[in-house]
Amino acid sequence: MPSAVPASAVMAPTWRPRAAAYRLLVAAAAAAAVTAEMLIGPPFRVLSHFAIQSNIAVALVLTFSARRAWATRRPVPAALTGAVVLYVTMSAVVYHLFLTETSPPFSITGAPGTHHLWQSVAGHLLHTAVPIAALLDWLLLTAPAHLHLRQAPAWLLYPLAYLAFSLTRGELLPSGAADRYLYPFLDVARHGYKHVLANALLLGLSFYALAILLVAVDHARPNPIRRRTKTGFRLRPPVG
């Protein structure tokens, strides 16, 4: 009879120093970009951005994942990795589609041009390099077929909580504050709640569609870390 015990329960994880080094490098890049933004702009404003929060999540999860890969321990739960990849990818997509040509120019720090080189490097890391690197880590350094459609609704809880936080923050700040609403498509003072909630609904549907796409890709991609097992003996042709 086939065993009901999965192979991962009886096969010890392998030592993966290259994966650990790559993840530490990506985590360091995300942490450096967040730190640079916080040194330039007000920390509370910087930390209130979705891109900053998603990059912090990437730094934490990849650091923890690198430690497990180096210590020959089992990988972090796939649902956690999938959620982080979803958030940082969606943040990059929103930035490149809606925030690169805004007027006034979109700025996490609220002071565009103050430290142009630092802000340019940090912006490219936050919105391009780190999301691509996180996607490559998921595609090339993790086992497939561990994500499921039932996880997608749970992944949407954080974007929903962020929407509530953003709108509440805007209501609590003075009406004349320049950073009352951090994203133009969530600016209630300019567009009103009806328009903002419609934008939020479209973003939520986009989040869910991207989550479904990640699950589909996860079940269609090959296994990049398949290992060859050794039994310790060789089969020989029968005699006679």
XYZ file of C-alpha atoms in Angstrom:
240
model
C 0.000 0.000 0.000
C 1.321 3.521 -0.747
C 2.418 5.457 2.305
C 0.354 8.454 3.428
C 3.453 10.114 4.868
C 4.856 12.825 2.563
C 8.434 12.513 1.389
C 9.367 15.742 3.160
C 8.598 14.093 6.492
C 11.241 11.410 6.066
C 13.823 13.197 3.886
C 16.095 15.620 5.683
C 16.407 19.110 4.125
C 19.667 19.832 2.330
C 22.213 22.516 3.097
C 21.648 25.390 0.647
C 24.352 28.046 1.137
C 23.771 29.715 -2.234
C 20.080 30.186 -1.567
C 20.894 31.561 1.879
C 23.426 34.023 0.465
C 21.018 35.207 -2.247
C 18.195 35.761 0.225
C 20.426 37.661 2.604
C 21.528 39.893 -0.258
C 17.927 40.661 -1.253
C 16.952 41.260 2.374
C 19.902 43.630 2.802
C 18.900 45.569 -0.333
C 15.321 45.957 0.913
C 16.494 47.028 4.369
C 18.971 49.521 2.882
C 16.280 51.110 0.696
C 13.870 51.445 3.616
C 16.603 52.914 5.817
C 17.582 55.449 3.165
C 13.986 56.642 2.821
C 13.611 56.954 6.595
C 16.814 59.000 6.871
C 15.506 61.474 4.292
C 11.841 61.787 5.212
C 9.710 61.715 8.380
C 9.762 58.128 9.703
C 6.005 57.933 10.323
C 5.200 59.124 6.807
C 7.734 56.737 5.259
C 6.552 53.741 7.267
C 2.952 54.470 6.293
C 3.557 53.562 2.636
C 2.499 50.153 1.369
C 5.735 49.750 -0.605
C 7.816 50.331 2.526
C 5.790 47.848 4.567
C 5.943 45.182 1.855
C 9.723 45.613 1.525
C 10.109 45.284 5.288
C 8.138 42.043 5.053
C 10.466 40.848 2.279
C 13.529 41.644 4.389
C 12.176 39.792 7.435
C 10.866 36.724 5.607
C 13.940 36.291 3.407
C 16.262 36.699 6.387
C 14.347 34.002 8.244
C 14.291 31.840 5.117
C 18.044 32.301 4.616
C 18.701 31.196 8.175
C 16.659 28.047 7.628
C 18.418 27.281 4.332
C 21.830 27.715 5.979
C 20.918 25.693 9.074
C 19.484 22.803 7.015
C 15.990 23.318 8.343
C 12.655 23.090 6.594
C 11.629 26.177 4.570
C 9.203 28.790 5.795
C 5.512 28.094 5.086
C 4.650 28.560 1.426
C 1.566 30.617 2.323
C 3.789 33.218 4.002
C 6.201 33.361 1.083
C 3.336 33.645 -1.379
C 1.758 36.502 0.572
C 5.007 38.490 0.667
C 5.613 37.939 -3.060
C 2.045 39.055 -3.778
C 2.348 42.270 -1.757
C 5.706 43.387 -3.091
C 4.750 42.524 -6.682
C 1.457 44.394 -6.477
C 3.234 47.381 -4.958
C 5.643 47.438 -7.902
C 2.837 47.086 -10.452
C 0.822 49.947 -8.918
C 3.880 52.182 -8.807
C 4.896 51.622 -12.418
C 1.337 51.910 -13.758
C -0.078 54.789 -11.727
C 2.614 56.685 -9.791
C 5.485 57.356 -12.173
C 3.780 60.212 -14.050
C 1.816 61.912 -11.272
C 1.753 65.677 -10.730
C 3.190 66.627 -8.299
C 5.745 63.785 -8.558
C 5.095 60.884 -6.219
C 7.556 60.751 -3.338
C 7.708 58.459 -0.329
C 9.602 61.058 1.713
C 7.446 64.006 0.670
C 10.531 65.949 -0.422
C 11.416 64.950 -4.005
C 14.809 66.184 -5.159
C 16.233 66.786 -1.692
C 18.707 63.913 -1.991
C 18.224 62.952 -5.599
C 20.811 60.157 -5.791
C 19.707 58.435 -2.570
C 16.036 58.741 -3.449
C 16.603 57.456 -6.975
C 18.568 54.417 -5.820
C 16.122 53.679 -2.984
C 13.141 54.062 -5.328
C 14.573 51.640 -7.883
C 15.325 49.128 -5.150
C 11.890 49.385 -3.544
C 9.783 49.317 -6.693
C 11.848 47.307 -9.173
C 14.926 45.419 -7.972
C 13.576 43.916 -4.747
C 10.212 42.805 -6.245
C 11.986 41.126 -9.169
C 14.507 39.483 -6.840
C 11.712 38.224 -4.560
C 9.885 36.768 -7.559
C 13.055 35.033 -8.749
C 13.648 33.589 -5.293
C 10.127 32.177 -5.269
C 10.363 30.823 -8.827
C 13.886 29.376 -8.709
C 14.617 28.566 -5.069
C 11.363 27.193 -3.654
C 9.467 23.954 -4.250
C 6.304 24.254 -6.372
C 2.684 23.213 -5.834
C 2.418 24.441 -2.242
C 0.089 27.406 -2.835
C -3.689 26.932 -2.908
C -6.672 29.028 -3.937
C -8.097 28.875 -0.431
C -5.150 30.976 0.738
C -5.942 33.889 -1.601
C -8.803 35.405 0.470
C -6.594 35.419 3.568
C -3.860 37.241 1.641
C -6.319 40.074 0.932
C -6.806 40.829 4.631
C -3.629 42.881 4.841
C -4.439 45.147 1.838
C -7.910 45.623 3.319
C -6.399 46.555 6.683
C -4.029 48.956 4.928
C -6.962 50.642 3.178
C -8.691 51.149 6.532
C -5.441 52.493 8.006
C -4.890 54.891 5.103
C -8.416 56.321 5.252
C -8.344 56.600 9.045
C -4.953 58.307 8.915
C -6.317 60.820 6.427
C -9.279 61.621 8.658
C -7.110 62.116 11.737
C -4.551 64.437 10.133
C -5.375 68.146 9.660
C -7.197 69.001 6.453
C -4.315 71.145 5.224
C -1.597 68.526 5.776
C 0.440 67.868 2.641
C 0.787 64.147 3.410
C -2.783 63.571 4.508
C -3.329 60.953 1.802
C -0.190 59.225 0.575
C -1.551 57.889 -2.711
C -3.444 60.055 -5.223
C -5.996 57.339 -5.992
C -6.861 57.178 -2.257
C -7.166 60.965 -1.814
C -10.639 61.431 -0.362
C -10.219 65.200 -0.122
C -9.744 65.423 -3.890
C -11.974 62.641 -5.222
C -14.491 61.843 -2.487
C -15.264 58.541 -0.827
C -17.300 57.157 -3.733
C -14.437 57.477 -6.195
C -11.814 56.303 -3.707
C -13.786 53.206 -2.725
C -14.284 52.385 -6.415
C -10.514 52.612 -6.892
C -10.009 50.419 -3.835
C -12.412 47.828 -5.242
C -10.510 47.711 -8.534
C -7.231 47.327 -6.658
C -8.711 44.567 -4.522
C -9.862 42.677 -7.599
C -6.382 43.134 -9.082
C -4.842 41.741 -5.900
C -7.104 38.710 -6.086
C -6.403 38.156 -9.791
C -2.663 38.323 -9.151
C -3.042 35.890 -6.242
C -4.848 33.416 -8.522
C -2.102 33.857 -11.124
C 0.580 33.094 -8.515
C -1.234 29.911 -7.494
C -1.608 28.839 -11.120
C 2.067 29.487 -11.861
C 3.051 27.654 -8.685
C 1.288 24.499 -9.865
C 2.563 24.771 -13.444
C 6.255 25.501 -12.851
C 8.862 22.733 -12.607
C 10.618 21.861 -9.383
C 13.930 23.784 -9.344
C 15.276 22.028 -6.232
C 14.484 18.402 -7.064
C 17.060 16.145 -5.459
C 18.422 12.787 -6.573
C 18.088 10.258 -3.802
C 20.616 7.502 -3.170
C 19.507 4.113 -1.870
C 22.925 2.716 -0.994
C 22.632 -0.341 -3.241
C 22.422 -1.126 -6.939
C 19.921 -3.242 -8.752
C 21.449 -5.966 -10.903
C 19.810 -7.994 -13.664
C 18.454 -11.369 -12.565
C 20.776 -14.361 -12.900
C 19.715 -17.443 -14.909
